């Protein structure tokens, strides 16, 4: 990436993008620029992306941004929620894309912070991307910011730092408009294990909604989801996707599915998911459930052969990804 900055004598309004790569030499210049008021720091600036460069956050004064990306900050330089609240307040009516990847520090006295700060509405944000080490980082974002127009959510965990995401799913249901999501990307997310509730009891409403597992409650609300990306695969999520909901199945309108299957066991993961979906969606020998338009699945060769047999019944098409590492 390159830096796009004001030069002496050059009209400031021509600059709409400011990008800082990982470069320790950038730190003094970055802090110096951020200490200027937002009026003088490229007033036409709409796009800011900063990765790993230490920032004097209290002096970050850019306003009226449309896209903001902060990513990969060491613990000593991570943002506190009250500071992020102030930064986003300056662009609350213009921001459309927000990416916070491994940037937010977990606040021990979070209850006190919530009392001090009013929940901020970001009415135009449609695309949210969060990378986290602790589940609390993500939950604090959901609790502090309202995203009424959100259509696409990306959650990124860490392969080497696996944490249970149950509390994240609970707060997604509570604070986000998941019913209107069009796209959901889940990368390195740990899905909670446990006993699966009985299919028939769920279908006929014998189990109260609040008693269902949080992940199943979330899946049932993704009624407009068209695009799901899942790396790696989760047999828990796939199983919940096939739970009957009245006369249909969850995510019945799903058009695109991308995932990487890490097992060669034909009884776990994508194969039982597809077989069960075919069984549920077949009436009088004909598959009547809407067909997925695109499936991109990384899998072992043996699983791929079995997949093709199932796909013949549904007209699903497989675009091959590189095989998973096993």
Tab-separated table of C-alpha atoms in Angstrom:
chain	number	residue	atom	x	y	z
A	1	UNK	CA	0.000	0.000	0.000
A	2	UNK	CA	1.059	3.597	-0.451
A	3	UNK	CA	0.410	6.777	1.414
A	4	UNK	CA	-1.865	9.379	-0.070
A	5	UNK	CA	-1.127	12.685	1.686
A	6	UNK	CA	-1.420	16.424	1.202
A	7	UNK	CA	1.499	18.090	-0.485
A	8	UNK	CA	2.304	21.744	-0.035
A	9	UNK	CA	0.312	23.803	-2.507
A	10	UNK	CA	-1.853	20.886	-3.670
A	11	UNK	CA	-5.642	21.181	-3.213
A	12	UNK	CA	-6.665	19.165	-0.166
A	13	UNK	CA	-10.046	18.233	-1.563
A	14	UNK	CA	-8.486	15.975	-4.203
A	15	UNK	CA	-7.513	13.398	-1.567
A	16	UNK	CA	-10.135	10.807	-0.696
A	17	UNK	CA	-7.942	7.918	0.500
A	18	UNK	CA	-5.357	7.722	3.268
A	19	UNK	CA	-3.555	4.415	3.759
A	20	UNK	CA	-0.721	3.565	6.149
A	21	UNK	CA	1.094	0.240	5.821
A	22	UNK	CA	3.133	-1.476	8.494
A	23	UNK	CA	6.193	0.752	8.621
A	24	UNK	CA	7.831	1.953	11.813
A	25	UNK	CA	9.141	5.035	9.997
A	26	UNK	CA	5.554	6.173	9.524
A	27	UNK	CA	4.843	6.625	13.217
A	28	UNK	CA	6.164	10.180	13.794
A	29	UNK	CA	4.547	11.487	10.626
A	30	UNK	CA	1.275	9.743	11.376
A	31	UNK	CA	1.014	11.143	14.889
A	32	UNK	CA	1.989	14.586	13.682
A	33	UNK	CA	-0.730	14.582	11.044
A	34	UNK	CA	-3.403	13.223	13.341
A	35	UNK	CA	-2.814	16.075	15.780
A	36	UNK	CA	-4.149	18.503	13.222
A	37	UNK	CA	-7.853	19.174	13.206
A	38	UNK	CA	-10.075	17.212	10.850
A	39	UNK	CA	-10.696	20.414	8.915
A	40	UNK	CA	-7.063	20.607	7.845
A	41	UNK	CA	-6.346	16.888	7.458
A	42	UNK	CA	-7.715	16.245	3.971
A	43	UNK	CA	-11.293	17.507	4.404
A	44	UNK	CA	-12.411	15.370	1.440
A	45	UNK	CA	-10.963	12.209	2.991
A	46	UNK	CA	-13.468	9.329	2.826
A	47	UNK	CA	-11.327	6.192	3.159
A	48	UNK	CA	-8.794	5.456	5.923
A	49	UNK	CA	-6.928	2.168	6.330
A	50	UNK	CA	-4.226	1.774	9.000
A	51	UNK	CA	-2.516	-1.524	9.764
A	52	UNK	CA	-0.233	-2.085	12.756
A	53	UNK	CA	1.082	1.493	12.839
A	54	UNK	CA	0.940	2.904	16.406
A	55	UNK	CA	-1.459	5.826	16.550
A	56	UNK	CA	-2.074	8.637	19.007
A	57	UNK	CA	-5.740	7.658	19.102
A	58	UNK	CA	-6.865	10.671	21.098
A	59	UNK	CA	-5.761	12.907	18.224
A	60	UNK	CA	-7.451	10.933	15.448
A	61	UNK	CA	-9.786	13.578	14.083
A	62	UNK	CA	-10.786	12.432	10.589
A	63	UNK	CA	-14.498	12.973	10.017
A	64	UNK	CA	-17.193	12.159	7.459
A	65	UNK	CA	-15.469	8.923	6.471
A	66	UNK	CA	-17.209	6.287	4.358
A	67	UNK	CA	-14.746	3.467	5.006
A	68	UNK	CA	-12.573	2.931	8.070
A	69	UNK	CA	-10.137	0.047	8.619
A	70	UNK	CA	-7.993	-0.519	11.726
A	71	UNK	CA	-6.168	-3.851	11.876
A	72	UNK	CA	-3.573	-5.888	13.760
A	73	UNK	CA	-2.511	-3.756	16.697
A	74	UNK	CA	-0.213	-4.928	19.509
A	75	UNK	CA	-1.760	-4.872	22.974
A	76	UNK	CA	-0.016	-1.659	24.028
A	77	UNK	CA	-1.595	0.282	21.173
A	78	UNK	CA	-5.093	-1.156	21.070
A	79	UNK	CA	-8.139	1.077	21.189
A	80	UNK	CA	-10.305	1.521	24.251
A	81	UNK	CA	-14.026	1.617	23.569
A	82	UNK	CA	-14.470	5.204	24.744
A	83	UNK	CA	-11.816	6.347	22.240
A	84	UNK	CA	-13.376	4.333	19.409
A	85	UNK	CA	-16.748	5.825	20.340
A	86	UNK	CA	-15.325	9.310	19.808
A	87	UNK	CA	-13.661	8.396	16.501
A	88	UNK	CA	-16.831	6.868	15.060
A	89	UNK	CA	-18.950	9.770	16.309
A	90	UNK	CA	-17.129	12.002	13.832
A	91	UNK	CA	-18.368	9.852	10.923
A	92	UNK	CA	-21.613	8.498	12.322
A	93	UNK	CA	-23.772	9.803	9.460
A	94	UNK	CA	-21.427	8.862	6.592
A	95	UNK	CA	-19.650	5.616	7.515
A	96	UNK	CA	-20.646	2.617	5.345
A	97	UNK	CA	-17.836	0.084	5.894
A	98	UNK	CA	-16.155	-0.589	9.236
A	99	UNK	CA	-13.332	-3.071	9.825
A	100	UNK	CA	-11.820	-3.595	13.290
A	101	UNK	CA	-9.451	-6.554	13.204
A	102	UNK	CA	-7.545	-7.282	16.414
A	103	UNK	CA	-7.703	-3.629	17.384
A	104	UNK	CA	-9.978	-3.330	20.435
A	105	UNK	CA	-8.604	-3.822	23.927
A	106	UNK	CA	-10.763	-5.708	26.418
A	107	UNK	CA	-11.896	-3.371	29.206
A	108	UNK	CA	-11.955	-4.856	32.684
A	109	UNK	CA	-14.353	-2.198	33.983
A	110	UNK	CA	-16.695	-2.515	31.013
A	111	UNK	CA	-19.854	-2.008	33.093
A	112	UNK	CA	-18.639	1.451	34.122
A	113	UNK	CA	-17.743	2.360	30.541
A	114	UNK	CA	-21.215	1.401	29.307
A	115	UNK	CA	-22.794	3.688	31.880
A	116	UNK	CA	-20.648	6.623	30.763
A	117	UNK	CA	-21.207	6.247	27.009
A	118	UNK	CA	-24.466	6.442	25.114
A	119	UNK	CA	-24.957	3.739	22.488
A	120	UNK	CA	-24.014	5.227	19.130
A	121	UNK	CA	-26.125	4.607	16.026
A	122	UNK	CA	-24.250	4.212	12.726
A	123	UNK	CA	-27.206	4.348	10.323
A	124	UNK	CA	-25.319	3.755	7.061
A	125	UNK	CA	-22.912	0.943	7.962
A	126	UNK	CA	-23.759	-2.057	5.790
A	127	UNK	CA	-20.494	-3.999	6.042
A	128	UNK	CA	-18.881	-4.875	9.398
A	129	UNK	CA	-15.665	-6.904	9.773
A	130	UNK	CA	-14.383	-7.821	13.251
A	131	UNK	CA	-11.297	-9.835	14.148
A	132	UNK	CA	-10.918	-10.758	17.805
A	133	UNK	CA	-8.798	-12.589	20.349
A	134	UNK	CA	-11.369	-12.474	23.139
A	135	UNK	CA	-15.108	-12.844	22.633
A	136	UNK	CA	-15.647	-9.772	24.829
A	137	UNK	CA	-14.057	-7.538	22.182
A	138	UNK	CA	-16.801	-8.411	19.727
A	139	UNK	CA	-19.600	-8.266	22.289
A	140	UNK	CA	-18.517	-4.802	23.410
A	141	UNK	CA	-18.770	-3.580	19.814
A	142	UNK	CA	-22.278	-4.975	19.440
A	143	UNK	CA	-23.360	-3.455	22.751
A	144	UNK	CA	-21.893	-0.004	22.128
A	145	UNK	CA	-22.812	0.557	18.458
A	146	UNK	CA	-26.130	0.169	16.676
A	147	UNK	CA	-26.008	-0.975	13.028
A	148	UNK	CA	-29.609	-0.750	11.745
A	149	UNK	CA	-28.597	-1.035	8.057
A	150	UNK	CA	-26.129	-3.912	8.450
A	151	UNK	CA	-26.248	-6.472	5.622
A	152	UNK	CA	-22.855	-8.188	5.764
A	153	UNK	CA	-20.941	-9.402	8.829
A	154	UNK	CA	-17.478	-10.980	8.978
A	155	UNK	CA	-16.153	-12.525	12.195
A	156	UNK	CA	-12.530	-13.666	12.428
A	157	UNK	CA	-11.091	-15.669	15.299
A	158	UNK	CA	-7.504	-16.826	15.682
A	159	UNK	CA	-6.367	-20.358	14.836
A	160	UNK	CA	-3.915	-20.386	17.739
A	161	UNK	CA	-6.280	-18.794	20.243
A	162	UNK	CA	-9.522	-20.744	20.222
A	163	UNK	CA	-12.343	-19.310	22.323
A	164	UNK	CA	-15.976	-20.370	22.674
A	165	UNK	CA	-18.167	-18.019	20.642
A	166	UNK	CA	-21.484	-18.724	22.388
A	167	UNK	CA	-21.664	-15.271	23.974
A	168	UNK	CA	-21.062	-13.684	20.576
A	169	UNK	CA	-24.042	-15.499	19.059
A	170	UNK	CA	-26.216	-14.399	21.982
A	171	UNK	CA	-25.248	-10.752	21.501
A	172	UNK	CA	-25.671	-10.993	17.725
A	173	UNK	CA	-29.299	-11.967	18.306
A	174	UNK	CA	-29.785	-9.266	20.925
A	175	UNK	CA	-28.089	-6.309	19.247
A	176	UNK	CA	-27.770	-6.894	15.480
A	177	UNK	CA	-30.456	-6.966	12.750
A	178	UNK	CA	-29.553	-10.547	11.813
A	179	UNK	CA	-32.929	-11.061	10.110
A	180	UNK	CA	-31.781	-8.770	7.276
A	181	UNK	CA	-28.286	-10.209	6.796
A	182	UNK	CA	-27.453	-11.032	3.189
A	183	UNK	CA	-23.905	-12.281	3.786
A	184	UNK	CA	-22.157	-13.936	6.741
A	185	UNK	CA	-18.455	-14.851	6.830
A	186	UNK	CA	-17.130	-16.927	9.743
A	187	UNK	CA	-13.388	-17.598	9.827
A	188	UNK	CA	-11.654	-19.642	12.546
A	189	UNK	CA	-14.725	-19.471	14.779
A	190	UNK	CA	-15.181	-22.006	17.582
A	191	UNK	CA	-18.730	-23.359	17.620
A	192	UNK	CA	-20.034	-24.693	20.943
A	193	UNK	CA	-20.522	-28.443	21.195
A	194	UNK	CA	-23.391	-30.041	23.064
A	195	UNK	CA	-26.460	-32.195	22.718
A	196	UNK	CA	-28.627	-31.435	19.701
A	197	UNK	CA	-32.319	-30.907	20.512
A	198	UNK	CA	-34.838	-33.293	18.967
A	199	UNK	CA	-35.811	-32.272	15.416
A	200	UNK	CA	-39.512	-32.959	15.848
A	201	UNK	CA	-39.732	-31.142	19.180
A	202	UNK	CA	-38.140	-28.071	17.612
A	203	UNK	CA	-40.377	-28.229	14.543
A	204	UNK	CA	-43.662	-28.432	16.451
A	205	UNK	CA	-42.636	-25.760	18.954
A	206	UNK	CA	-42.459	-28.036	21.985
A	207	UNK	CA	-39.169	-26.401	22.980
A	208	UNK	CA	-39.389	-22.723	23.910
A	209	UNK	CA	-37.296	-20.428	21.716
A	210	UNK	CA	-35.226	-19.157	24.644
A	211	UNK	CA	-34.353	-22.756	25.570
A	212	UNK	CA	-32.808	-23.560	22.195
A	213	UNK	CA	-29.004	-23.436	21.820
A	214	UNK	CA	-27.840	-19.879	20.942
A	215	UNK	CA	-26.374	-20.991	17.606
A	216	UNK	CA	-29.653	-22.609	16.527
A	217	UNK	CA	-31.575	-19.489	17.557
A	218	UNK	CA	-29.230	-17.427	15.399
A	219	UNK	CA	-29.533	-19.772	12.414
A	220	UNK	CA	-33.340	-19.623	12.595
A	221	UNK	CA	-33.194	-15.826	12.280
A	222	UNK	CA	-30.998	-15.725	9.167
A	223	UNK	CA	-34.052	-15.764	6.926
A	224	UNK	CA	-32.650	-13.515	4.178
A	225	UNK	CA	-29.127	-14.942	4.106
A	226	UNK	CA	-27.909	-15.565	0.552
A	227	UNK	CA	-24.156	-16.003	0.999
A	228	UNK	CA	-22.393	-18.043	3.709
A	229	UNK	CA	-18.609	-18.427	3.989
A	230	UNK	CA	-17.315	-20.917	6.544
A	231	UNK	CA	-13.564	-21.563	7.021
A	232	UNK	CA	-13.126	-24.158	8.395
A	233	UNK	CA	-16.349	-26.117	8.241
A	234	UNK	CA	-18.454	-26.744	11.359
A	235	UNK	CA	-20.620	-29.850	11.577
A	236	UNK	CA	-22.527	-28.141	14.416
A	237	UNK	CA	-23.581	-25.188	12.261
A	238	UNK	CA	-24.316	-27.394	9.251
A	239	UNK	CA	-26.531	-29.643	11.344
A	240	UNK	CA	-28.509	-26.686	12.702
A	241	UNK	CA	-29.020	-25.369	9.174
A	242	UNK	CA	-31.148	-28.436	8.408
A	243	UNK	CA	-33.470	-28.105	11.375
A	244	UNK	CA	-37.033	-27.760	10.143
A	245	UNK	CA	-38.727	-24.417	10.631
A	246	UNK	CA	-42.480	-24.775	10.113
A	247	UNK	CA	-42.791	-26.080	6.521
A	248	UNK	CA	-39.262	-25.165	5.444
A	249	UNK	CA	-35.655	-25.480	6.558
A	250	UNK	CA	-33.282	-22.884	7.937
A	251	UNK	CA	-31.520	-20.680	5.389
A	252	UNK	CA	-33.801	-21.987	2.653
A	253	UNK	CA	-32.875	-19.042	0.422
A	254	UNK	CA	-29.119	-19.624	0.599
A	255	UNK	CA	-27.586	-19.150	-2.865
A	256	UNK	CA	-23.831	-19.331	-2.244
A	257	UNK	CA	-21.921	-21.580	0.152
A	258	UNK	CA	-18.128	-21.469	0.483
A	259	UNK	CA	-16.348	-23.659	2.994
A	260	UNK	CA	-13.295	-25.786	3.637
A	261	UNK	CA	-13.939	-29.292	4.928
A	262	UNK	CA	-11.096	-30.538	7.118
A	263	UNK	CA	-12.249	-34.110	7.697
A	264	UNK	CA	-12.294	-37.142	5.435
A	265	UNK	CA	-15.033	-38.752	7.539
A	266	UNK	CA	-18.137	-39.035	5.302
A	267	UNK	CA	-20.380	-39.104	8.384
A	268	UNK	CA	-19.360	-35.638	9.601
A	269	UNK	CA	-19.672	-32.239	7.988
A	270	UNK	CA	-20.700	-31.421	4.443
A	271	UNK	CA	-21.839	-34.860	3.234
A	272	UNK	CA	-24.439	-35.602	5.948
A	273	UNK	CA	-25.571	-31.972	5.650
A	274	UNK	CA	-26.216	-32.340	1.921
A	275	UNK	CA	-27.808	-35.781	2.228
A	276	UNK	CA	-30.184	-34.553	4.907
A	277	UNK	CA	-31.025	-31.407	2.949
A	278	UNK	CA	-31.873	-33.540	-0.071
A	279	UNK	CA	-34.083	-35.779	2.057
A	280	UNK	CA	-35.920	-32.846	3.628
A	281	UNK	CA	-36.350	-31.034	0.315
A	282	UNK	CA	-37.511	-33.998	-1.785
A	283	UNK	CA	-41.236	-34.453	-2.403
A	284	UNK	CA	-42.511	-37.321	-4.588
A	285	UNK	CA	-38.995	-37.930	-5.867
A	286	UNK	CA	-38.384	-34.301	-6.849
A	287	UNK	CA	-36.139	-31.804	-5.056
A	288	UNK	CA	-38.386	-28.785	-4.469
A	289	UNK	CA	-36.260	-26.602	-2.160
A	290	UNK	CA	-34.483	-23.637	-3.866
A	291	UNK	CA	-31.186	-24.786	-5.364
A	292	UNK	CA	-27.889	-23.166	-4.364
A	293	UNK	CA	-26.410	-21.351	-7.326
A	294	UNK	CA	-22.783	-21.722	-6.276
A	295	UNK	CA	-20.891	-23.997	-3.903
A	296	UNK	CA	-17.145	-23.658	-3.365
A	297	UNK	CA	-15.932	-26.458	-1.123
A	298	UNK	CA	-12.405	-27.556	-0.287
A	299	UNK	CA	-12.456	-31.258	0.576
A	300	UNK	CA	-10.608	-34.563	0.401
A	301	UNK	CA	-10.873	-36.439	-2.884
A	302	UNK	CA	-12.878	-39.263	-1.304
A	303	UNK	CA	-15.436	-36.789	0.023
A	304	UNK	CA	-15.565	-35.077	-3.367
A	305	UNK	CA	-16.614	-38.289	-5.111
A	306	UNK	CA	-19.446	-38.816	-2.640
A	307	UNK	CA	-20.484	-35.190	-3.028
A	308	UNK	CA	-20.927	-35.592	-6.772
A	309	UNK	CA	-23.346	-38.463	-6.198
A	310	UNK	CA	-25.493	-36.292	-3.929
A	311	UNK	CA	-25.255	-33.287	-6.255
A	312	UNK	CA	-26.792	-35.240	-9.129
A	313	UNK	CA	-30.147	-35.129	-7.336
A	314	UNK	CA	-30.144	-31.363	-6.783
A	315	UNK	CA	-28.257	-29.869	-9.724
A	316	UNK	CA	-25.776	-28.368	-7.278
A	317	UNK	CA	-22.463	-27.528	-8.848
A	318	UNK	CA	-19.076	-27.799	-7.208
A	319	UNK	CA	-16.259	-25.357	-7.872
A	320	UNK	CA	-13.194	-27.069	-6.523
A	321	UNK	CA	-10.925	-25.359	-4.015
A	322	UNK	CA	-7.471	-26.678	-3.090
A	323	UNK	CA	-7.815	-29.729	-0.827
A	324	UNK	CA	-7.697	-29.100	2.900
A	325	UNK	CA	-4.463	-29.896	4.707
A	326	UNK	CA	-4.735	-33.146	6.629
